[in-house]
PDB file of C-alpha atoms in Angstrom:
ATOM      1  CA  MET A  71     -22.890 -27.978   6.200  1.00  0.00           C
ATOM      2  CA  SER A  72     -19.316 -28.705   5.266  1.00  0.00           C
ATOM      3  CA  LYS A  73     -18.788 -24.710   5.058  1.00  0.00           C
ATOM      4  CA  VAL A  74     -19.863 -24.510   8.349  1.00  0.00           C
ATOM      5  CA  THR A  75     -17.689 -26.958   9.694  1.00  0.00           C
ATOM      6  CA  ASP A  76     -14.946 -25.952   7.767  1.00  0.00           C
ATOM      7  CA  PHE A  77     -15.952 -22.067   9.126  1.00  0.00           C
ATOM      8  CA  PHE A  78     -15.859 -23.600  12.756  1.00  0.00           C
ATOM      9  CA  GLN A  79     -12.302 -25.303  11.864  1.00  0.00           C
ATOM     10  CA  LYS A  80     -10.770 -22.289  10.551  1.00  0.00           C
ATOM     11  CA  VAL A  81     -12.062 -20.419  13.830  1.00  0.00           C
ATOM     12  CA  SER A  82      -9.894 -23.451  16.269  1.00  0.00           C
ATOM     13  CA  GLU A  83      -6.797 -23.257  14.119  1.00  0.00           C
ATOM     14  CA  ASN A  84      -7.108 -19.079  15.046  1.00  0.00           C
ATOM     15  CA  VAL A  85      -8.193 -18.828  18.075  1.00  0.00           C
ATOM     16  CA  ILE A  86      -6.089 -15.628  19.038  1.00  0.00           C
ATOM     17  CA  PHE A  87      -6.613 -13.920  15.912  1.00  0.00           C
ATOM     18  CA  VAL A  88     -10.360 -14.387  16.428  1.00  0.00           C
ATOM     19  CA  LEU A  89     -10.578 -12.940  19.828  1.00  0.00           C
ATOM     20  CA  VAL A  90      -9.147 -10.355  18.593  1.00  0.00           C
ATOM     21  CA  PHE A  91     -11.541  -9.624  15.659  1.00  0.00           C
ATOM     22  CA  LEU A  92     -14.251 -10.257  18.192  1.00  0.00           C
ATOM     23  CA  ALA A  93     -12.400  -7.825  20.497  1.00  0.00           C
ATOM     24  CA  VAL A  94     -12.192  -5.197  17.416  1.00  0.00           C
ATOM     25  CA  VAL A  95     -16.013  -5.720  16.911  1.00  0.00           C
ATOM     26  CA  VAL A  96     -16.849  -5.161  20.573  1.00  0.00           C
ATOM     27  CA  PHE A  97     -15.016  -1.915  20.646  1.00  0.00           C
ATOM     28  CA  MET A  98     -16.626  -0.454  17.777  1.00  0.00           C
ATOM     29  CA  PHE A  99     -20.092  -1.426  19.088  1.00  0.00           C
ATOM     30  CA  LEU A 100     -19.382   0.344  22.091  1.00  0.00           C
ATOM     31  CA  ILE A 101     -18.177   3.407  20.317  1.00  0.00           C
ATOM     32  CA  ALA A 102     -21.693   2.921  18.133  1.00  0.00           C
ATOM     33  CA  TYR A 103     -23.551   2.849  21.470  1.00  0.00           C
ATOM     34  CA  MET A 104     -22.192   5.707  23.106  1.00  0.00           C
ATOM     35  CA  ALA A 105     -22.355   8.173  20.577  1.00  0.00           C
ATOM     36  CA  GLU A 106     -26.009   6.810  19.488  1.00  0.00           C
ATOM     37  CA  LYS A 107     -26.830   7.505  23.150  1.00  0.00           C
ATOM     38  CA  LEU A 108     -25.089  11.198  23.066  1.00  0.00           C
ATOM     39  CA  ILE A 109     -27.219  11.729  20.175  1.00  0.00           C
ATOM     40  CA  GLN A 110     -30.506  11.122  21.353  1.00  0.00           C
ATOM     41  CA  LYS A 111     -29.473  13.469  24.764  1.00  0.00           C
ATOM     42  CA  LYS A 112     -28.664  16.220  22.131  1.00  0.00           C
ATOM     43  CA  ASN A 113     -31.667  15.930  20.333  1.00  0.00           C
ATOM     44  CA  GLY A 114     -33.683  15.041  23.068  1.00  0.00           C
ATOM     45  CA  THR A 115     -35.113  11.776  21.735  1.00  0.00           C
ATOM     46  CA  LYS A 116     -35.466   8.475  23.427  1.00  0.00           C
ATOM     47  CA  ASP A 117     -35.975   5.944  20.492  1.00  0.00           C
ATOM     48  CA  LYS A 118     -35.056   2.455  21.309  1.00  0.00           C
ATOM     49  CA  ILE A 119     -31.629   1.589  19.757  1.00  0.00           C
ATOM     50  CA  PHE A 120     -33.317  -1.688  18.658  1.00  0.00           C
ATOM     51  CA  ASN A 121     -37.105  -2.453  17.645  1.00  0.00           C
ATOM     52  CA  THR A 122     -38.537  -5.112  15.302  1.00  0.00           C
ATOM     53  CA  ARG A 123     -38.677  -3.158  12.175  1.00  0.00           C
ATOM     54  CA  LYS A 124     -34.735  -2.000  12.230  1.00  0.00           C
ATOM     55  CA  THR A 125     -33.801  -5.382  13.445  1.00  0.00           C
ATOM     56  CA  ALA A 126     -35.687  -6.218   9.957  1.00  0.00           C
ATOM     57  CA  MET A 127     -34.151  -3.665   8.139  1.00  0.00           C
ATOM     58  CA  ILE A 128     -30.298  -4.736   9.966  1.00  0.00           C
ATOM     59  CA  GLY A 129     -30.877  -8.090   8.681  1.00  0.00           C
ATOM     60  CA  MET A 130     -31.792  -6.837   5.033  1.00  0.00           C
ATOM     61  CA  PHE A 131     -29.253  -4.852   4.460  1.00  0.00           C
ATOM     62  CA  SER A 132     -26.500  -7.372   6.172  1.00  0.00           C
ATOM     63  CA  ALA A 133     -27.761  -9.546   3.220  1.00  0.00           C
ATOM     64  CA  ILE A 134     -27.121  -7.046   0.446  1.00  0.00           C
ATOM     65  CA  SER A 135     -23.884  -6.234   2.127  1.00  0.00           C
ATOM     66  CA  MET A 136     -22.560  -9.276   2.021  1.00  0.00           C
ATOM     67  CA  VAL A 137     -24.038 -10.420  -1.578  1.00  0.00           C
ATOM     68  CA  LEU A 138     -21.649  -7.374  -2.646  1.00  0.00           C
ATOM     69  CA  MET A 139     -18.663  -8.382  -0.689  1.00  0.00           C
ATOM     70  CA  LEU A 140     -18.437 -11.093  -3.149  1.00  0.00           C
ATOM     71  CA  PHE A 141     -18.021  -9.476  -5.858  1.00  0.00           C
ATOM     72  CA  GLU A 142     -14.429  -8.130  -5.344  1.00  0.00           C
ATOM     73  CA  PHE A 143     -12.248  -7.024  -8.117  1.00  0.00           C
ATOM     74  CA  PRO A 144      -8.444  -5.758  -7.606  1.00  0.00           C
ATOM     75  CA  LEU A 145      -6.126  -2.781  -8.452  1.00  0.00           C
ATOM     76  CA  PRO A 146      -3.452  -4.069  -9.875  1.00  0.00           C
ATOM     77  CA  PHE A 147      -1.948  -1.026 -11.281  1.00  0.00           C
ATOM     78  CA  LEU A 148      -1.641   0.236  -7.260  1.00  0.00           C
ATOM     79  CA  ALA A 149      -1.367  -3.152  -4.855  1.00  0.00           C
ATOM     80  CA  PRO A 150      -1.209  -6.935  -4.882  1.00  0.00           C
ATOM     81  CA  PRO A 151      -3.985  -8.811  -5.602  1.00  0.00           C
ATOM     82  CA  PHE A 152      -4.949  -9.829  -2.444  1.00  0.00           C
ATOM     83  CA  TYR A 153      -6.039  -5.934  -1.607  1.00  0.00           C
ATOM     84  CA  GLU A 154      -9.392  -5.981  -3.001  1.00  0.00           C
ATOM     85  CA  LEU A 155     -12.441  -3.592  -3.408  1.00  0.00           C
ATOM     86  CA  ASP A 156     -16.251  -4.546  -3.183  1.00  0.00           C
ATOM     87  CA  ALA A 157     -19.139  -2.088  -3.009  1.00  0.00           C
ATOM     88  CA  SER A 158     -20.408  -3.443   0.261  1.00  0.00           C
ATOM     89  CA  GLU A 159     -19.812  -0.325   2.476  1.00  0.00           C
ATOM     90  CA  LEU A 160     -22.618   0.789   0.845  1.00  0.00           C
ATOM     91  CA  PRO A 161     -25.460  -0.706   2.224  1.00  0.00           C
ATOM     92  CA  VAL A 162     -24.050  -0.637   5.416  1.00  0.00           C
ATOM     93  CA  LEU A 163     -23.590   3.437   5.104  1.00  0.00           C
ATOM     94  CA  ILE A 164     -27.260   3.639   3.926  1.00  0.00           C
ATOM     95  CA  CYS A 165     -28.403   1.519   6.838  1.00  0.00           C
ATOM     96  CA  GLY A 166     -26.276   3.785   9.172  1.00  0.00           C
ATOM     97  CA  PHE A 167     -27.932   7.297   7.903  1.00  0.00           C
ATOM     98  CA  ALA A 168     -31.543   5.880   8.335  1.00  0.00           C
ATOM     99  CA  PHE A 169     -31.049   3.857  11.585  1.00  0.00           C
ATOM    100  CA  GLY A 170     -27.851   5.260  13.410  1.00  0.00           C
ATOM    101  CA  PRO A 171     -24.139   4.283  14.285  1.00  0.00           C
ATOM    102  CA  VAL A 172     -25.502   1.031  16.369  1.00  0.00           C
ATOM    103  CA  ALA A 173     -27.513  -0.443  13.560  1.00  0.00           C
ATOM    104  CA  ALA A 174     -24.099   0.607  11.339  1.00  0.00           C
ATOM    105  CA  VAL A 175     -21.693  -1.415  13.072  1.00  0.00           C
ATOM    106  CA  ILE A 176     -24.094  -4.328  13.662  1.00  0.00           C
ATOM    107  CA  THR A 177     -24.714  -4.498  10.283  1.00  0.00           C
ATOM    108  CA  GLU A 178     -21.178  -4.708   9.327  1.00  0.00           C
ATOM    109  CA  PHE A 179     -20.663  -7.598  11.797  1.00  0.00           C
ATOM    110  CA  CYS A 180     -23.339  -9.761  10.497  1.00  0.00           C
ATOM    111  CA  LYS A 181     -22.017  -9.310   6.310  1.00  0.00           C
ATOM    112  CA  ILE A 182     -18.800 -10.690   7.358  1.00  0.00           C
ATOM    113  CA  LEU A 183     -20.586 -13.619   9.491  1.00  0.00           C
ATOM    114  CA  LEU A 184     -23.007 -14.297   6.261  1.00  0.00           C
ATOM    115  CA  LYS A 185     -20.027 -14.111   4.119  1.00  0.00           C
ATOM    116  CA  LEU A 186     -17.332 -16.648   6.015  1.00  0.00           C
ATOM    117  CA  LEU A 187     -20.695 -19.249   6.595  1.00  0.00           C
ATOM    118  CA  PHE A 188     -20.954 -18.913   3.082  1.00  0.00           C
ATOM    119  CA  ARG A 189     -17.469 -18.987   1.684  1.00  0.00           C
ATOM    120  CA  SER A 190     -15.442 -19.359   4.711  1.00  0.00           C
ATOM    121  CA  THR A 191     -11.835 -17.542   4.963  1.00  0.00           C
ATOM    122  CA  SER A 192      -9.013 -17.512   2.641  1.00  0.00           C
ATOM    123  CA  THR A 193      -7.140 -15.308   4.604  1.00  0.00           C
ATOM    124  CA  ALA A 194      -7.048 -16.758   8.211  1.00  0.00           C
ATOM    125  CA  PHE A 195      -9.674 -14.078   9.429  1.00  0.00           C
ATOM    126  CA  VAL A 196      -6.996 -11.084   8.388  1.00  0.00           C
ATOM    127  CA  GLY A 197      -9.097  -9.843   5.396  1.00  0.00           C
ATOM    128  CA  GLU A 198     -12.233  -9.766   7.362  1.00  0.00           C
ATOM    129  CA  LEU A 199     -10.929  -7.965  10.313  1.00  0.00           C
ATOM    130  CA  ALA A 200      -9.514  -5.583   7.684  1.00  0.00           C
ATOM    131  CA  ASN A 201     -12.947  -5.346   6.145  1.00  0.00           C
ATOM    132  CA  PHE A 202     -15.086  -4.808   8.785  1.00  0.00           C
ATOM    133  CA  ALA A 203     -12.702  -2.612  11.302  1.00  0.00           C
ATOM    134  CA  ILE A 204     -11.421  -0.379   8.212  1.00  0.00           C
ATOM    135  CA  GLY A 205     -15.077  -0.379   7.095  1.00  0.00           C
ATOM    136  CA  CYS A 206     -16.087   1.283  10.473  1.00  0.00           C
ATOM    137  CA  SER A 207     -13.524   3.788  10.311  1.00  0.00           C
ATOM    138  CA  LEU A 208     -15.611   4.979   7.197  1.00  0.00           C
ATOM    139  CA  ILE A 209     -19.233   4.527   8.895  1.00  0.00           C
ATOM    140  CA  LEU A 210     -18.790   5.266  12.209  1.00  0.00           C
ATOM    141  CA  PRO A 211     -17.539   9.000  11.861  1.00  0.00           C
ATOM    142  CA  ALA A 212     -20.228   9.401   8.764  1.00  0.00           C
ATOM    143  CA  THR A 213     -23.181   8.221  10.606  1.00  0.00           C
ATOM    144  CA  ILE A 214     -22.346   9.902  14.000  1.00  0.00           C
ATOM    145  CA  ILE A 215     -21.843  12.891  12.535  1.00  0.00           C
ATOM    146  CA  TYR A 216     -25.132  12.803  10.333  1.00  0.00           C
ATOM    147  CA  HIS A 217     -27.377  12.086  13.235  1.00  0.00           C
ATOM    148  CA  PHE A 218     -26.019  15.191  15.343  1.00  0.00           C
ATOM    149  CA  LYS A 219     -27.894  17.214  12.609  1.00  0.00           C
ATOM    150  CA  LYS A 220     -29.585  15.637   9.398  1.00  0.00           C
ATOM    151  CA  LYS A 221     -28.771  17.659   6.716  1.00  0.00           C
ATOM    152  CA  LYS A 222     -27.445  17.400   3.300  1.00  0.00           C
ATOM    153  CA  LYS A 223     -24.531  19.170   4.084  1.00  0.00           C
ATOM    154  CA  ILE A 224     -23.657  17.414   7.094  1.00  0.00           C
ATOM    155  CA  ALA A 225     -24.292  14.544   5.419  1.00  0.00           C
ATOM    156  CA  MET A 226     -21.448  15.480   3.075  1.00  0.00           C
ATOM    157  CA  ILE A 227     -19.319  16.763   5.566  1.00  0.00           C
ATOM    158  CA  GLY A 228     -19.564  13.422   7.482  1.00  0.00           C
ATOM    159  CA  CYS A 229     -18.854  11.177   4.062  1.00  0.00           C
ATOM    160  CA  ILE A 230     -16.024  13.865   3.633  1.00  0.00           C
ATOM    161  CA  ILE A 231     -14.485  13.306   7.092  1.00  0.00           C
ATOM    162  CA  GLY A 232     -15.178   9.139   6.931  1.00  0.00           C
ATOM    163  CA  THR A 233     -13.348   8.919   3.907  1.00  0.00           C
ATOM    164  CA  LEU A 234     -10.209  10.804   5.375  1.00  0.00           C
ATOM    165  CA  CYS A 235     -10.513   8.771   8.914  1.00  0.00           C
ATOM    166  CA  ILE A 236     -10.565   5.108   6.339  1.00  0.00           C
ATOM    167  CA  THR A 237      -8.125   6.326   4.484  1.00  0.00           C
ATOM    168  CA  ILE A 238      -5.500   7.101   7.852  1.00  0.00           C
ATOM    169  CA  PHE A 239      -6.642   4.486  10.103  1.00  0.00           C
ATOM    170  CA  GLY A 240      -6.675   2.082   7.164  1.00  0.00           C
ATOM    171  CA  THR A 241      -2.995   2.671   6.520  1.00  0.00           C
ATOM    172  CA  LEU A 242      -1.912   2.557  10.086  1.00  0.00           C
ATOM    173  CA  PHE A 243      -3.753  -0.588  10.948  1.00  0.00           C
ATOM    174  CA  ASN A 244      -1.976  -2.314   7.778  1.00  0.00           C
ATOM    175  CA  ALA A 245       1.325  -1.059   8.911  1.00  0.00           C
ATOM    176  CA  LEU A 246       1.145  -1.945  12.572  1.00  0.00           C
ATOM    177  CA  TYR A 247      -1.112  -4.981  13.017  1.00  0.00           C
ATOM    178  CA  LEU A 248      -2.728  -6.480   9.483  1.00  0.00           C
ATOM    179  CA  LEU A 249       0.309  -6.921   7.137  1.00  0.00           C
ATOM    180  CA  PRO A 250       2.652  -8.269  10.503  1.00  0.00           C
ATOM    181  CA  ALA A 251      -0.443 -10.834  10.954  1.00  0.00           C
ATOM    182  CA  PHE A 252      -0.807 -12.097   7.405  1.00  0.00           C
ATOM    183  CA  SER A 253       2.996 -12.255   7.330  1.00  0.00           C
ATOM    184  CA  LYS A 254       2.657 -14.610  10.327  1.00  0.00           C
ATOM    185  CA  LEU A 255      -0.142 -16.648   9.778  1.00  0.00           C
ATOM    186  CA  TYR A 256       0.894 -17.630   6.583  1.00  0.00           C
ATOM    187  CA  GLY A 257       4.046 -18.127   7.325  1.00  0.00           C
ATOM    188  CA  MET A 258       5.107 -15.372   4.556  1.00  0.00           C
ATOM    189  CA  ASP A 259       8.227 -13.485   4.700  1.00  0.00           C
ATOM    190  CA  LEU A 260       7.078  -9.667   5.241  1.00  0.00           C
ATOM    191  CA  GLY A 261       9.875  -8.921   2.570  1.00  0.00           C
ATOM    192  CA  LEU A 262       8.172 -10.535   0.048  1.00  0.00           C
ATOM    193  CA  ILE A 263       4.721  -8.422   0.361  1.00  0.00           C
ATOM    194  CA  ILE A 264       6.804  -5.544  -0.072  1.00  0.00           C
ATOM    195  CA  ASP A 265       9.022  -7.056  -2.995  1.00  0.00           C
ATOM    196  CA  MET A 266       5.091  -7.409  -4.764  1.00  0.00           C
ATOM    197  CA  GLY A 267       4.646  -4.097  -4.002  1.00  0.00           C
ATOM    198  CA  THR A 268       7.645  -2.706  -5.580  1.00  0.00           C
ATOM    199  CA  LYS A 269       7.091  -4.248  -8.718  1.00  0.00           C
ATOM    200  CA  ILE A 270       4.091  -2.175  -9.224  1.00  0.00           C
ATOM    201  CA  ASN A 271       5.608   0.776  -7.864  1.00  0.00           C
ATOM    202  CA  ARG A 272       9.558   1.133  -7.725  1.00  0.00           C
ATOM    203  CA  HIS A 273       8.960   3.975  -4.522  1.00  0.00           C
ATOM    204  CA  ILE A 274       7.609   0.887  -2.486  1.00  0.00           C
ATOM    205  CA  THR A 275      10.723  -0.149  -0.966  1.00  0.00           C
ATOM    206  CA  GLY A 276       9.521  -1.304   2.771  1.00  0.00           C
ATOM    207  CA  ILE A 277       6.519  -1.543   4.737  1.00  0.00           C
ATOM    208  CA  THR A 278       5.867   2.607   5.110  1.00  0.00           C
ATOM    209  CA  THR A 279       6.236   3.311   1.615  1.00  0.00           C
ATOM    210  CA  PHE A 280       4.522   0.076   1.133  1.00  0.00           C
ATOM    211  CA  VAL A 281       1.200   1.279   2.997  1.00  0.00           C
ATOM    212  CA  ILE A 282       1.834   5.245   1.487  1.00  0.00           C
ATOM    213  CA  PHE A 283       1.590   4.419  -1.894  1.00  0.00           C
ATOM    214  CA  ALA A 284      -0.829   1.345  -2.109  1.00  0.00           C
ATOM    215  CA  VAL A 285      -2.883   0.667   0.550  1.00  0.00           C
ATOM    216  CA  ALA A 286      -3.668   4.656   1.709  1.00  0.00           C
ATOM    217  CA  PRO A 287      -4.806   5.383  -2.433  1.00  0.00           C
ATOM    218  CA  ILE A 288      -6.822   1.867  -2.238  1.00  0.00           C
ATOM    219  CA  ASN A 289      -8.558   3.246   0.937  1.00  0.00           C
ATOM    220  CA  LEU A 290      -9.297   6.899  -0.377  1.00  0.00           C
ATOM    221  CA  ILE A 291     -10.736   5.328  -3.560  1.00  0.00           C
ATOM    222  CA  LYS A 292     -13.447   3.250  -1.592  1.00  0.00           C
ATOM    223  CA  GLY A 293     -14.156   5.946   0.802  1.00  0.00           C
ATOM    224  CA  GLY A 294     -14.674   8.576  -1.588  1.00  0.00           C
ATOM    225  CA  ALA A 295     -16.824   6.145  -4.059  1.00  0.00           C
ATOM    226  CA  ILE A 296     -18.799   4.629  -1.359  1.00  0.00           C
ATOM    227  CA  SER A 297     -19.465   8.072  -0.268  1.00  0.00           C
ATOM    228  CA  ILE A 298     -20.702   9.525  -3.766  1.00  0.00           C
ATOM    229  CA  LEU A 299     -22.737   6.360  -4.278  1.00  0.00           C
ATOM    230  CA  THR A 300     -24.233   6.800  -0.689  1.00  0.00           C
ATOM    231  CA  MET A 301     -25.208  10.670  -1.296  1.00  0.00           C
ATOM    232  CA  LEU A 302     -26.614  10.072  -4.685  1.00  0.00           C
ATOM    233  CA  VAL A 303     -29.012   6.883  -3.473  1.00  0.00           C
ATOM    234  CA  TYR A 304     -29.898   7.888   0.181  1.00  0.00           C
ATOM    235  CA  LYS A 305     -31.979  10.473  -0.404  1.00  0.00           C
ATOM    236  CA  PRO A 306     -34.875   9.047  -2.865  1.00  0.00           C
ATOM    237  CA  LEU A 307     -34.658   5.698  -0.565  1.00  0.00           C
ATOM    238  CA  SER A 308     -35.070   7.770   2.911  1.00  0.00           C
ATOM    239  CA  PRO A 309     -38.632   8.223   3.108  1.00  0.00           C
ATOM    240  CA  ILE A 310     -39.288   4.478   2.530  1.00  0.00           C
ATOM    241  CA  LEU A 311     -36.356   3.506   4.606  1.00  0.00           C
ATOM    242  CA  LYS A 312     -38.107   5.574   7.509  1.00  0.00           C
ATOM    243  CA  GLU A 313     -41.571   4.687   6.931  1.00  0.00           C
ATOM    244  CA  GLY A 314     -42.897   3.264  10.160  1.00  0.00           C
ATOM    245  CA  HIS A 315     -39.751   3.948  11.721  1.00  0.00           C
ATOM    246  CA  ASN A 316     -41.002   5.466  14.843  1.00  0.00           C
ATOM    247  CA  ARG A 317     -44.175   3.698  15.515  1.00  0.00           C
TER     248      ARG A 317
END
């Protein structure tokens, strides 16, 4: 109960940032919803966006993803320790391949919500917003492209484009919003964050070089790794996941 209380206390302390977070969630959901409707029109299908089975699978994948999110590890040879990798996008991408981009975005959001309820936030919600938005920048392109034509080759193309998107979007989002927001909310001079990067890589001299040499490689590694793992495990799981999907 104290964790739930702590969560709502954090929310009240960072109302504006939480509102920005929710606006990003709504924006990503609308993109997914419009894309799914367009896919249905193109494929001549009228499947329900939600049904009982899909809702249950979203819940299951959200829980698995939340657990994986708890196992984070830094890459100290690339970036400061507050940048950590996890495999939580793997279940989200699998869910998106099986049930569509809307299911993927909702799974991504539920993962963050579950994590906050169990562990609250240690980054004033900056880390959670980064995880959601940057995760969606991988998940949405990959699932949207795949659902236009469900073939292995198209899935690979979707994953490659998704990896490029997470690398580019993650780099820009960190430079333009996340790092300044983190600095402001924590009262930490942005120069100190840059200095942490400089100690790892002497080529890091400012925010631009910080995101190019530290943030971009991490997102590239994450996108590539999640994509490869998804391609390896999705096909064997696909018949089980889709059983009864159209009933």
